[in-house]
Tab-separated table of C-alpha atoms in Angstrom:
chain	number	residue	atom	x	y	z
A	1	UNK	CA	25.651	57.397	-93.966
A	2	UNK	CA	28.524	56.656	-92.133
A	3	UNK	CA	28.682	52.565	-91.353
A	4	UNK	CA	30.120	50.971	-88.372
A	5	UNK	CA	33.472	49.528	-88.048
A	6	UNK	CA	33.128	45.809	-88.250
A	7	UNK	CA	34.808	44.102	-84.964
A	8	UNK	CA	38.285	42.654	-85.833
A	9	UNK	CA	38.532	39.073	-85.552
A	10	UNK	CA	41.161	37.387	-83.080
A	11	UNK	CA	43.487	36.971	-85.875
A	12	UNK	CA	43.437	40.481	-87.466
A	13	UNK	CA	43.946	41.813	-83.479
A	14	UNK	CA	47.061	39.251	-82.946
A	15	UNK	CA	48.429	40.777	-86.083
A	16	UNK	CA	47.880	44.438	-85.372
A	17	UNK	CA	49.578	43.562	-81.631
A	18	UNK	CA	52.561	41.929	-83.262
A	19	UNK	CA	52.714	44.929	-85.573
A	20	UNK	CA	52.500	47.556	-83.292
A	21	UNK	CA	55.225	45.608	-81.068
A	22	UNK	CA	57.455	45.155	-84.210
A	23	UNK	CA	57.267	41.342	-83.473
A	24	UNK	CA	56.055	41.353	-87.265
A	25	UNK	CA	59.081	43.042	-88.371
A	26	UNK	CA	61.971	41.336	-86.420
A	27	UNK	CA	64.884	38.703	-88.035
A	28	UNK	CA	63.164	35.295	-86.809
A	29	UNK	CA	66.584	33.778	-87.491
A	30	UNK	CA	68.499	35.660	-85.288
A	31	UNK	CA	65.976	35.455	-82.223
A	32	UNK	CA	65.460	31.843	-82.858
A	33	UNK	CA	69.425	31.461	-82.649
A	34	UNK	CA	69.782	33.523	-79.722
A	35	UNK	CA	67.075	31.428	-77.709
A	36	UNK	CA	68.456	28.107	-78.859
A	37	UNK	CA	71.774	28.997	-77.718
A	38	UNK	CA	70.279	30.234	-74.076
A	39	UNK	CA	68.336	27.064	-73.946
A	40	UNK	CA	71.359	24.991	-74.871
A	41	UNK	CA	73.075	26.586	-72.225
A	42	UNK	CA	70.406	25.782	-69.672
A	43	UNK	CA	70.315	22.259	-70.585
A	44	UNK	CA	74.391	21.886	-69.918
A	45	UNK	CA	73.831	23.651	-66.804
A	46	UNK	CA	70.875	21.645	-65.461
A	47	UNK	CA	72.650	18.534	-66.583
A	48	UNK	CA	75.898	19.203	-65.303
A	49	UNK	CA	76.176	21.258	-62.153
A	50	UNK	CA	73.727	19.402	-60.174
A	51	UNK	CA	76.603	18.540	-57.579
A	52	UNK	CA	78.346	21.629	-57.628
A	53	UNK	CA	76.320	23.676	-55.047
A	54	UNK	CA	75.505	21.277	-51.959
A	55	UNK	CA	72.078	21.717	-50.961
A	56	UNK	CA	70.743	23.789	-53.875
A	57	UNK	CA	71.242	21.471	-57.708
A	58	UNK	CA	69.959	24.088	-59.622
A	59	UNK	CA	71.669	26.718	-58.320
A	60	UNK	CA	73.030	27.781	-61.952
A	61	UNK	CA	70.284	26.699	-63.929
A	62	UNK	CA	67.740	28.601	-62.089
A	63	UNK	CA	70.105	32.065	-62.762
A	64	UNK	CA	70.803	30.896	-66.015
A	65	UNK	CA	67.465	31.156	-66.953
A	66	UNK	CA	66.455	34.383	-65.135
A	67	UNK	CA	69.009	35.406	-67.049
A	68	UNK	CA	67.467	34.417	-70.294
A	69	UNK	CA	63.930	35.571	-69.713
A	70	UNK	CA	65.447	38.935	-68.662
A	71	UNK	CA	68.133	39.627	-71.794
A	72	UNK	CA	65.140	38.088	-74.107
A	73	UNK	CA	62.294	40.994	-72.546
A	74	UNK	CA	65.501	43.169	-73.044
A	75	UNK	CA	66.422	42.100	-76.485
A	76	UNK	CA	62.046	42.632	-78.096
A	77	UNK	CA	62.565	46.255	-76.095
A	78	UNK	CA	65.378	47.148	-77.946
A	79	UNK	CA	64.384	46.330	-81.299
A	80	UNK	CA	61.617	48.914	-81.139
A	81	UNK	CA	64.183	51.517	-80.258
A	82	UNK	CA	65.526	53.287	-82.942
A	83	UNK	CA	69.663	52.288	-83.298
A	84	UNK	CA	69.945	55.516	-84.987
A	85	UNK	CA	69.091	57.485	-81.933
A	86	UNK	CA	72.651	55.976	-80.461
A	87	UNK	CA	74.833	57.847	-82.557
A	88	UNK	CA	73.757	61.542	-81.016
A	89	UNK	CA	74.212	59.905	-77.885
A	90	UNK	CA	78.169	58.771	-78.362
A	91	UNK	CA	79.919	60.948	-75.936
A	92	UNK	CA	77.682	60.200	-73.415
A	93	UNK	CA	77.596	56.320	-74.185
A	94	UNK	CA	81.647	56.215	-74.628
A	95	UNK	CA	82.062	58.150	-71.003
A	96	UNK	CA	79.761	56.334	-69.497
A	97	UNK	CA	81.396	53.294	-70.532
A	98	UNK	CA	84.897	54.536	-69.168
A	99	UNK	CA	83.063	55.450	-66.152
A	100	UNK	CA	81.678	51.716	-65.835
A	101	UNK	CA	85.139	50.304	-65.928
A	102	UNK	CA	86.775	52.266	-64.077
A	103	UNK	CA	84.310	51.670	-60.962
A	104	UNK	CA	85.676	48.397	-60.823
A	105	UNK	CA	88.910	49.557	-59.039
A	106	UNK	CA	87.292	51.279	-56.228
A	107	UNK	CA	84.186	49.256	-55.991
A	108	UNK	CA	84.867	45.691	-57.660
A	109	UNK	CA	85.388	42.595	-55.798
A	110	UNK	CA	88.737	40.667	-56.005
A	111	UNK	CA	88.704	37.170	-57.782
A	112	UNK	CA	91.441	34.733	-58.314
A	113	UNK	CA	93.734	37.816	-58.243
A	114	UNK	CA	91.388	40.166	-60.942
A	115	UNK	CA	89.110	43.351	-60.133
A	116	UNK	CA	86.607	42.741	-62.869
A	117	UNK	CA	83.188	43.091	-61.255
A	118	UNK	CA	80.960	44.897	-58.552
A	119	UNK	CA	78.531	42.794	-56.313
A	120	UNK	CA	74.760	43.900	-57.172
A	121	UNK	CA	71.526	42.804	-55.146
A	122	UNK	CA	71.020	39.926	-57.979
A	123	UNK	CA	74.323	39.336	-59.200
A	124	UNK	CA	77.387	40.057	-60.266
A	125	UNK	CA	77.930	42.987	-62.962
A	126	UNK	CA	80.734	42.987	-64.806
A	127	UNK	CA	80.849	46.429	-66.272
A	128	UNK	CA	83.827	45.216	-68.993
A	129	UNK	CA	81.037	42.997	-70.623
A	130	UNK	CA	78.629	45.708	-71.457
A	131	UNK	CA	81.310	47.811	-72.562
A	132	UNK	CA	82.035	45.622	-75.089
A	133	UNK	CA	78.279	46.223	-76.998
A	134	UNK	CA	79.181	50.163	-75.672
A	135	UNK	CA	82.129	50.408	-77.776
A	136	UNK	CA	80.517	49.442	-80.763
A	137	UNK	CA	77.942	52.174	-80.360
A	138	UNK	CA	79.725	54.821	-79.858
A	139	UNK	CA	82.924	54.037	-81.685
A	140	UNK	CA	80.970	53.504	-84.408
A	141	UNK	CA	79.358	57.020	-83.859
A	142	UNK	CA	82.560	58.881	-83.993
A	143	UNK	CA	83.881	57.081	-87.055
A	144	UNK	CA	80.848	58.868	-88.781
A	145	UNK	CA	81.457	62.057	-87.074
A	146	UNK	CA	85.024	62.225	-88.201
A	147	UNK	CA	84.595	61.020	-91.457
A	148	UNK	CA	85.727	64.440	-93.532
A	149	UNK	CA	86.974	66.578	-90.919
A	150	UNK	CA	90.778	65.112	-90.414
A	151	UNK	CA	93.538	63.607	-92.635
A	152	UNK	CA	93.903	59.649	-92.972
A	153	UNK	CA	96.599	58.920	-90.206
A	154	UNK	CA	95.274	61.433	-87.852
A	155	UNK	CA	91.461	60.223	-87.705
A	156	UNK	CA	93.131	56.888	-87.760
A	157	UNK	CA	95.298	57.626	-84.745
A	158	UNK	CA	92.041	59.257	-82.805
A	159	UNK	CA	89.758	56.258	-83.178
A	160	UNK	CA	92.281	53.794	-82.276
A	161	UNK	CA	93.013	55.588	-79.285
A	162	UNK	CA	89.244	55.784	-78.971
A	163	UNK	CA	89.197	52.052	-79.119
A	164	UNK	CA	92.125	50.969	-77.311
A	165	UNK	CA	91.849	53.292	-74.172
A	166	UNK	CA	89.283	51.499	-72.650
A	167	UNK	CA	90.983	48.032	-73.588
A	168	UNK	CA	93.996	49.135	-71.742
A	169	UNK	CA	91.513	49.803	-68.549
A	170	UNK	CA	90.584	46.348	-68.705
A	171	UNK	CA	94.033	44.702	-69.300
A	172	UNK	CA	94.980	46.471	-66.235
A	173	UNK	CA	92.230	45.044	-63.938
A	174	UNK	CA	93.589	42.449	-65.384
A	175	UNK	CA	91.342	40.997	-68.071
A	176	UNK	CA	93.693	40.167	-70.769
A	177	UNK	CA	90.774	37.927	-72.775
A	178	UNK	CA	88.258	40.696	-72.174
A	179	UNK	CA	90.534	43.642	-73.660
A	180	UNK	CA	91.451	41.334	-76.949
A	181	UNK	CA	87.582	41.381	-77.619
A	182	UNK	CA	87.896	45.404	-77.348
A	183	UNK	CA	90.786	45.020	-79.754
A	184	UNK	CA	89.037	43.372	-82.106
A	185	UNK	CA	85.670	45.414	-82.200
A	186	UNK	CA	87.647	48.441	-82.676
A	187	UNK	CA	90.324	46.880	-86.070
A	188	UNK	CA	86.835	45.345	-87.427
A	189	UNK	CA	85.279	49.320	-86.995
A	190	UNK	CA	88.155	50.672	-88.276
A	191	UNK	CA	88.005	48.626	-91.287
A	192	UNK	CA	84.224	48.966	-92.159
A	193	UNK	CA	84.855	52.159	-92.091
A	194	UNK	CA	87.646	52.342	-95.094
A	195	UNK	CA	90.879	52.613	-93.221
A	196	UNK	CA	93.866	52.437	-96.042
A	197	UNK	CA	95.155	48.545	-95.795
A	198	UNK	CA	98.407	50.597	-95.219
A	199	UNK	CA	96.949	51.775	-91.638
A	200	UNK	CA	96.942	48.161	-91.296
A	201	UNK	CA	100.105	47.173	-92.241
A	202	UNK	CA	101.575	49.857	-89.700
A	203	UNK	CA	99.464	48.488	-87.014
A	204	UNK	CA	100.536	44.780	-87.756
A	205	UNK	CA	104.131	46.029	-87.327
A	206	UNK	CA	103.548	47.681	-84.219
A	207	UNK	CA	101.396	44.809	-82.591
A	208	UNK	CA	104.701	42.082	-83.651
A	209	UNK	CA	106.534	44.371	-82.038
A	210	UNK	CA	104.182	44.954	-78.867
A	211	UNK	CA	104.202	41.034	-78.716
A	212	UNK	CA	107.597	40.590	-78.670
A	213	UNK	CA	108.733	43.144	-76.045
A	214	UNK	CA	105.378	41.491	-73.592
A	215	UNK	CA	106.552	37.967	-74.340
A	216	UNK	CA	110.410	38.281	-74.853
A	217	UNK	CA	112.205	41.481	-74.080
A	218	UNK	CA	110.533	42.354	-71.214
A	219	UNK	CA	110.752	39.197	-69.134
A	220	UNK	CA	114.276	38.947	-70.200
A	221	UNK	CA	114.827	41.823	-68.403
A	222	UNK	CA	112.877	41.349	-65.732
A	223	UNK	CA	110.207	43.664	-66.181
A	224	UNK	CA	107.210	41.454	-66.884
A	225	UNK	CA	104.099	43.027	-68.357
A	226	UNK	CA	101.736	40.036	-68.010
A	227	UNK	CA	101.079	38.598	-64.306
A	228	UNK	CA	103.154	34.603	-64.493
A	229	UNK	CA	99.655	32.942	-64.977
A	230	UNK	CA	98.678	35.201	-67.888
A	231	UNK	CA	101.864	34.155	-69.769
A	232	UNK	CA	101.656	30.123	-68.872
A	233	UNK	CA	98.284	30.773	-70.742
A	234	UNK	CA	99.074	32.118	-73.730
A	235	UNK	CA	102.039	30.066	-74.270
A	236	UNK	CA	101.154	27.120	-72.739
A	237	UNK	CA	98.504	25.401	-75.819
A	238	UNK	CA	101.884	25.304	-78.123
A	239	UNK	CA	103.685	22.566	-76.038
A	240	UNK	CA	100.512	21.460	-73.807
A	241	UNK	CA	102.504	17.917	-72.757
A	242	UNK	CA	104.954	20.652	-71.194
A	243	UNK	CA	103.305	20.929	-67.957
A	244	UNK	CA	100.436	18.928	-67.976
A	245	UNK	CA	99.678	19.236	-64.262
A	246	UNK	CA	99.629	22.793	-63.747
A	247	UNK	CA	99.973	25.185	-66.792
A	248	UNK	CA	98.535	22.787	-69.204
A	249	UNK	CA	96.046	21.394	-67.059
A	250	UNK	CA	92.887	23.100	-68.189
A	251	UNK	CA	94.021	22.601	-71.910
A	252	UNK	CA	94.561	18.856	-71.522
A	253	UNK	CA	91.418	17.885	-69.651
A	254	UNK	CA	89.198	19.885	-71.871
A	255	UNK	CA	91.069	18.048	-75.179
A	256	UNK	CA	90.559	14.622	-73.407
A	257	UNK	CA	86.480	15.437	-73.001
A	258	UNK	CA	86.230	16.402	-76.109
A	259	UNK	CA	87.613	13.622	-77.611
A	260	UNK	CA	85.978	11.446	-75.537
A	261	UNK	CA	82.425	11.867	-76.638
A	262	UNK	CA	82.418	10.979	-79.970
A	263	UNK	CA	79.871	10.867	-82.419
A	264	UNK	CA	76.992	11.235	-79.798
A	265	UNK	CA	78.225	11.733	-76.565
A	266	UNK	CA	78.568	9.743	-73.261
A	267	UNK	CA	75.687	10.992	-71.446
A	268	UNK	CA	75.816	10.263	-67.939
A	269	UNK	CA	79.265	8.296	-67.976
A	270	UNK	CA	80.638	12.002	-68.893
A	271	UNK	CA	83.056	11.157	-65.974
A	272	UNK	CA	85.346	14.677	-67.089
A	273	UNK	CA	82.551	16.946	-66.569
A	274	UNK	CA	80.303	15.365	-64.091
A	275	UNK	CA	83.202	14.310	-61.858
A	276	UNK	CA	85.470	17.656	-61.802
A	277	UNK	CA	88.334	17.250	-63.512
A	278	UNK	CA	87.542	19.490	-66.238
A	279	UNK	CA	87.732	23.117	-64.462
A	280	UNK	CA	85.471	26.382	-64.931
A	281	UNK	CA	82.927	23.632	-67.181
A	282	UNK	CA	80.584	25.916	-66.704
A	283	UNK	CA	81.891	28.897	-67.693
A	284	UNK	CA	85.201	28.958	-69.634
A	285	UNK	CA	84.994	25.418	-70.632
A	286	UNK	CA	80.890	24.470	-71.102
A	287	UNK	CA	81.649	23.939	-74.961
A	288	UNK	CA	83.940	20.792	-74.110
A	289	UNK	CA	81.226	19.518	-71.984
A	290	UNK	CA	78.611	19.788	-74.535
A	291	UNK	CA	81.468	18.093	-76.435
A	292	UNK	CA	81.857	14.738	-73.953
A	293	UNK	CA	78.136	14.863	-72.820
A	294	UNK	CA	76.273	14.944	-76.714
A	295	UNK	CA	79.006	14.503	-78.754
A	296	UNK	CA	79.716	15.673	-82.136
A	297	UNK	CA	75.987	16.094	-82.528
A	298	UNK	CA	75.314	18.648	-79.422
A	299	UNK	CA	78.694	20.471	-80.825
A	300	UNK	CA	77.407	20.397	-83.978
A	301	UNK	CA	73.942	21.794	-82.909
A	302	UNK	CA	76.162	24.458	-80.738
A	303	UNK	CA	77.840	26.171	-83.712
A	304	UNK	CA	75.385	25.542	-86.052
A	305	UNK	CA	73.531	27.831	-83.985
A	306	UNK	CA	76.143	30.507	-84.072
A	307	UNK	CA	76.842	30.091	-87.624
A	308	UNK	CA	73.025	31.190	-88.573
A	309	UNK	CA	73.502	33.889	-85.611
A	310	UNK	CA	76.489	35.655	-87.265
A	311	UNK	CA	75.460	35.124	-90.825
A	312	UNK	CA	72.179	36.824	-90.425
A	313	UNK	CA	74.333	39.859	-88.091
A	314	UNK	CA	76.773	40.295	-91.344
A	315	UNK	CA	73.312	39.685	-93.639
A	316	UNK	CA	71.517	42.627	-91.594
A	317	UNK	CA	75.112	44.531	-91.565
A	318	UNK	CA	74.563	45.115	-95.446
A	319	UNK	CA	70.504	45.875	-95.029
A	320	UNK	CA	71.176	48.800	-92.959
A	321	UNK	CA	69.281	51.810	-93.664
A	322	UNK	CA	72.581	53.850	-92.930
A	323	UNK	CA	76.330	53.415	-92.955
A	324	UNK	CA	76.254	53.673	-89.076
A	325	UNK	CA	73.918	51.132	-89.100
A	326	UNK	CA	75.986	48.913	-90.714
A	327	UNK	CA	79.160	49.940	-88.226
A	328	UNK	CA	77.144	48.704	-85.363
A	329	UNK	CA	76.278	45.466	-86.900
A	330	UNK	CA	79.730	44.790	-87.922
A	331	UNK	CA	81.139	45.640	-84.535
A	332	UNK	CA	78.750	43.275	-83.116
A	333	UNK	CA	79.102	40.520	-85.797
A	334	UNK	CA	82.495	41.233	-84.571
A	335	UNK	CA	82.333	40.857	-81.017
A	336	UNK	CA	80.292	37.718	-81.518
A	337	UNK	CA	82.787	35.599	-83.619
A	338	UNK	CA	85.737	36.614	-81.745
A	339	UNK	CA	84.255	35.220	-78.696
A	340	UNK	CA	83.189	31.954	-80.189
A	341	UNK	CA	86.283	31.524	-82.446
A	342	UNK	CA	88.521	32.551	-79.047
A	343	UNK	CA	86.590	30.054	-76.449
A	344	UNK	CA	85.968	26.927	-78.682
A	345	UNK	CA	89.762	27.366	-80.149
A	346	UNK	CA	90.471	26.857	-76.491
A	347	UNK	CA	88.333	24.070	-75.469
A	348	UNK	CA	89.977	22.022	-78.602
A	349	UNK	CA	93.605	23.409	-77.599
A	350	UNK	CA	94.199	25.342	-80.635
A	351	UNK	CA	93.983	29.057	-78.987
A	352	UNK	CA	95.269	30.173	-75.897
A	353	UNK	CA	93.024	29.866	-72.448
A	354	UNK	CA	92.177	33.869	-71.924
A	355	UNK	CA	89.056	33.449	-70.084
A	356	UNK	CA	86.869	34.673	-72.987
A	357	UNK	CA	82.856	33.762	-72.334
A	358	UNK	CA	81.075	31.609	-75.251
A	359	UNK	CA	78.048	34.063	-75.835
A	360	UNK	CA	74.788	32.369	-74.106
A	361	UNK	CA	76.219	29.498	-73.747
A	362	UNK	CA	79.043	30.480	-70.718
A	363	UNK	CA	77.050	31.093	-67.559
A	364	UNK	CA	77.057	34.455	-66.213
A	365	UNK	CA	74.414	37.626	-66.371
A	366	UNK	CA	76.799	39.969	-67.506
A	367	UNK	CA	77.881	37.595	-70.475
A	368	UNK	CA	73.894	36.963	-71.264
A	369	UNK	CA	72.537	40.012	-70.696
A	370	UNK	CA	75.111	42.087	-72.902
A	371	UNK	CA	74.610	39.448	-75.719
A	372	UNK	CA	71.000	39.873	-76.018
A	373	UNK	CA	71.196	43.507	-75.763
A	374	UNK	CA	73.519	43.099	-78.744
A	375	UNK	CA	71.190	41.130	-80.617
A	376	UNK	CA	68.497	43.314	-79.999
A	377	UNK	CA	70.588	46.513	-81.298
A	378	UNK	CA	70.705	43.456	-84.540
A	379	UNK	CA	67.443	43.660	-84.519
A	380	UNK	CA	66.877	47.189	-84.502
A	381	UNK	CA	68.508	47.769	-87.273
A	382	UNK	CA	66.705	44.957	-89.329
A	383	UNK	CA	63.760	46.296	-88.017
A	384	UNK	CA	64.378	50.291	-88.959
A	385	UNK	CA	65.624	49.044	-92.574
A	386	UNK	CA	62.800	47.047	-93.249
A	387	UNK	CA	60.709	50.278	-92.113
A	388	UNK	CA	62.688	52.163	-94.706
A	389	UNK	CA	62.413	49.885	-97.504
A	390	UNK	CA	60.029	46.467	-96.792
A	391	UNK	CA	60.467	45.376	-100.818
A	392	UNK	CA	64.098	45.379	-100.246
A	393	UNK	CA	64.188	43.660	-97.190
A	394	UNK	CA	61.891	40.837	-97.769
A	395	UNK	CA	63.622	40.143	-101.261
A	396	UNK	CA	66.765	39.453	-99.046
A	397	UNK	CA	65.450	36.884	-96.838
């Protein structure tokens, strides 16, 4: 005779729910990292800004963390999506992406001189910042899709025109910080994907060479390519003492908070940060204030945080069920340590200021949003390897 099911117990129906969800099945590291960096940002903001918006002190922390909740719901939707499922979609991803950017000349707002983003009911969307997470898809698609149907230098040429096209849209706007990221993401694509080194060595020559005729010939001859500000930027962290009142400004007052808080931080005596004289603190320069506010601790915390973040994105890069699997999580890996290596190079005055975001910790839904998207395409493909071989996969934690 047949016997009846015996009811499951609260336990054995929280596990079945996390299963089904693929809560079971996600890298804890990397969501863990992710919401430790949001929450760090948070903190900064709530700490910090309180005098920046008359009549409303949270007016940043309250976004920031609408933010948060959304890109987190965002991120546990993606990683039961399968990544896979991206790479049929690639033309429609990469136009659509082109489409996105472009929108911003017509539509976008001006700000300090830039067309970079298009007023929404809830905020501002910077199309350029999802592109980024975008490109990785899709380039990443056509890198497969190309694989044995061209010679070396030709598929070379076609995916770094792929690449680079939409970079030069964003220059234009201009975004000069934005399109380096778009620069990167496609040279770390191209060399996942087994580009000779001599590819490389041609492109190194050409890039000098692009460097010296934006920085040397053509201002010589009085055809600049950068606007005056962009080139007191990227020159002006060599000789900061230079011109410390205008084109060194932002570079010397982020150094001097930096410095300033030591071992653990001054707290509320954080006179750079809470007072104004450190610029953009919290967006461009929030690292430096975690810097003077908690000291080398909080900074410590900061990076340790993206150092367990992009180690587990290069772990999950070589778990990857597929080789376009492990394009994506490269490209992202990527995207991620440019940005961090970019903005905290320029809060300690060792990179130029290009206006790069610090991922989740910069404030901004565009910035947020895109990240956790990207860490839930991470996840994805953690998830959809550990679906294809769960021995493997645990063995590697």
């Amino acid at each position: 005779m047949p016997t009846l099911a015996q009811p499951q117990t609260f336990d054995e129906r929280s596990a079945g729910f996390a299963e089904r969800t693929g809560f079971l099945r996600m890298d804890p590291v990397v969501a863990l990292a992710g919401i430790g960096l949001v929450l760090c940002s948070i903190v900064t903001l709530a700490e910090t800004t309180r005098g920046s918006v008359a009549g409303d002190p949270y007016f940043f922390t309250i976004r920031q963390s609408i933010y948060a909740v959304v890109g987190i719901a965002l991120m546990f939707a993606l990683a039961r999506f399968d990544y896979s499922r991206f790479r049929e979609l690639r033309v429609g991803i990469y136009a659509a992406m082109i489409f996105a950017i472009l929108a911003v000349m017509p539509f976008g707002d001006i700000a300090r001189g830039s067309r970079r983003s298009i007023d929404l009911p809830f905020f501002s969307f910077q199309p350029s910042e999802l592109g980024k997470l975008l490109l990785v898809i899709a380039l990443s698609g056509f890198v497969i899709d190309r694989a044995r149907r061209e010679g070396e230098w030709r598929r070379t040429a076609r995916l770094l025109a792929l690449g680079l096209f939409p970079a030069a849209i964003v220059f234009v706007q201009p975004d000069l910080g934005t399109a380096l990221v778009y620069v990167a993401i496609t040279l770390t694509i191209l060399f996942v994907s087994g580009i000779p080194w001599t590819h490389f060595a041609a492109l190194g020559g050409i890039a000098l060479a692009a460097v010296m005729v934006v920085l040397v010939i053509a201002p010589a001859i009085g055809q600049p390519v950068l606007q005056g500000y962009q080139a007191e930027r990227l020159t002006s962290f060599l000789n900061p003492s230079d011109d410390p009142a205008d084109a060194s400004y932002q570079t010397n007052q982020a150094l001097i908070a930096a410095g300033s808080g030591g071992k653990t931080g001054r707290g509320d005596e954080a006179t750079q940060s809470q007072h104004g004289f450190l610029p953009e603190g919290h967006t461009d320069f929030i690292f430096a204030v975690v810097a003077e506010r908690w000291g080398f601790l909080g900074a410590g915390l900061v990076l340790s945080l993206y150092a367990l973040l992009i180690w587990r994105a290069l772990r999950i890069t070589t778990l990857s069920k597929n080789l376009y699997g492990s394009m994506v999580g490269a490209g992202i890996a990527a995207m991620l340590l440019f940005q961090v290596f970019v903005n905290v190079g320029m809060n300690l005055g060792i990179m130029p200021v290009t206006g790069i975001p610090l991922p989740l910790m910069t404030y901004g839904g565009s910035s947020v949003l895109t990240t956790f998207l990207a860490i839930g395409v991470l996840q994805s493909v953690y998830v959809q390897s550990q679906l294809a071989s769960p021995g493997r996969v645990r063995n590697a934690l």
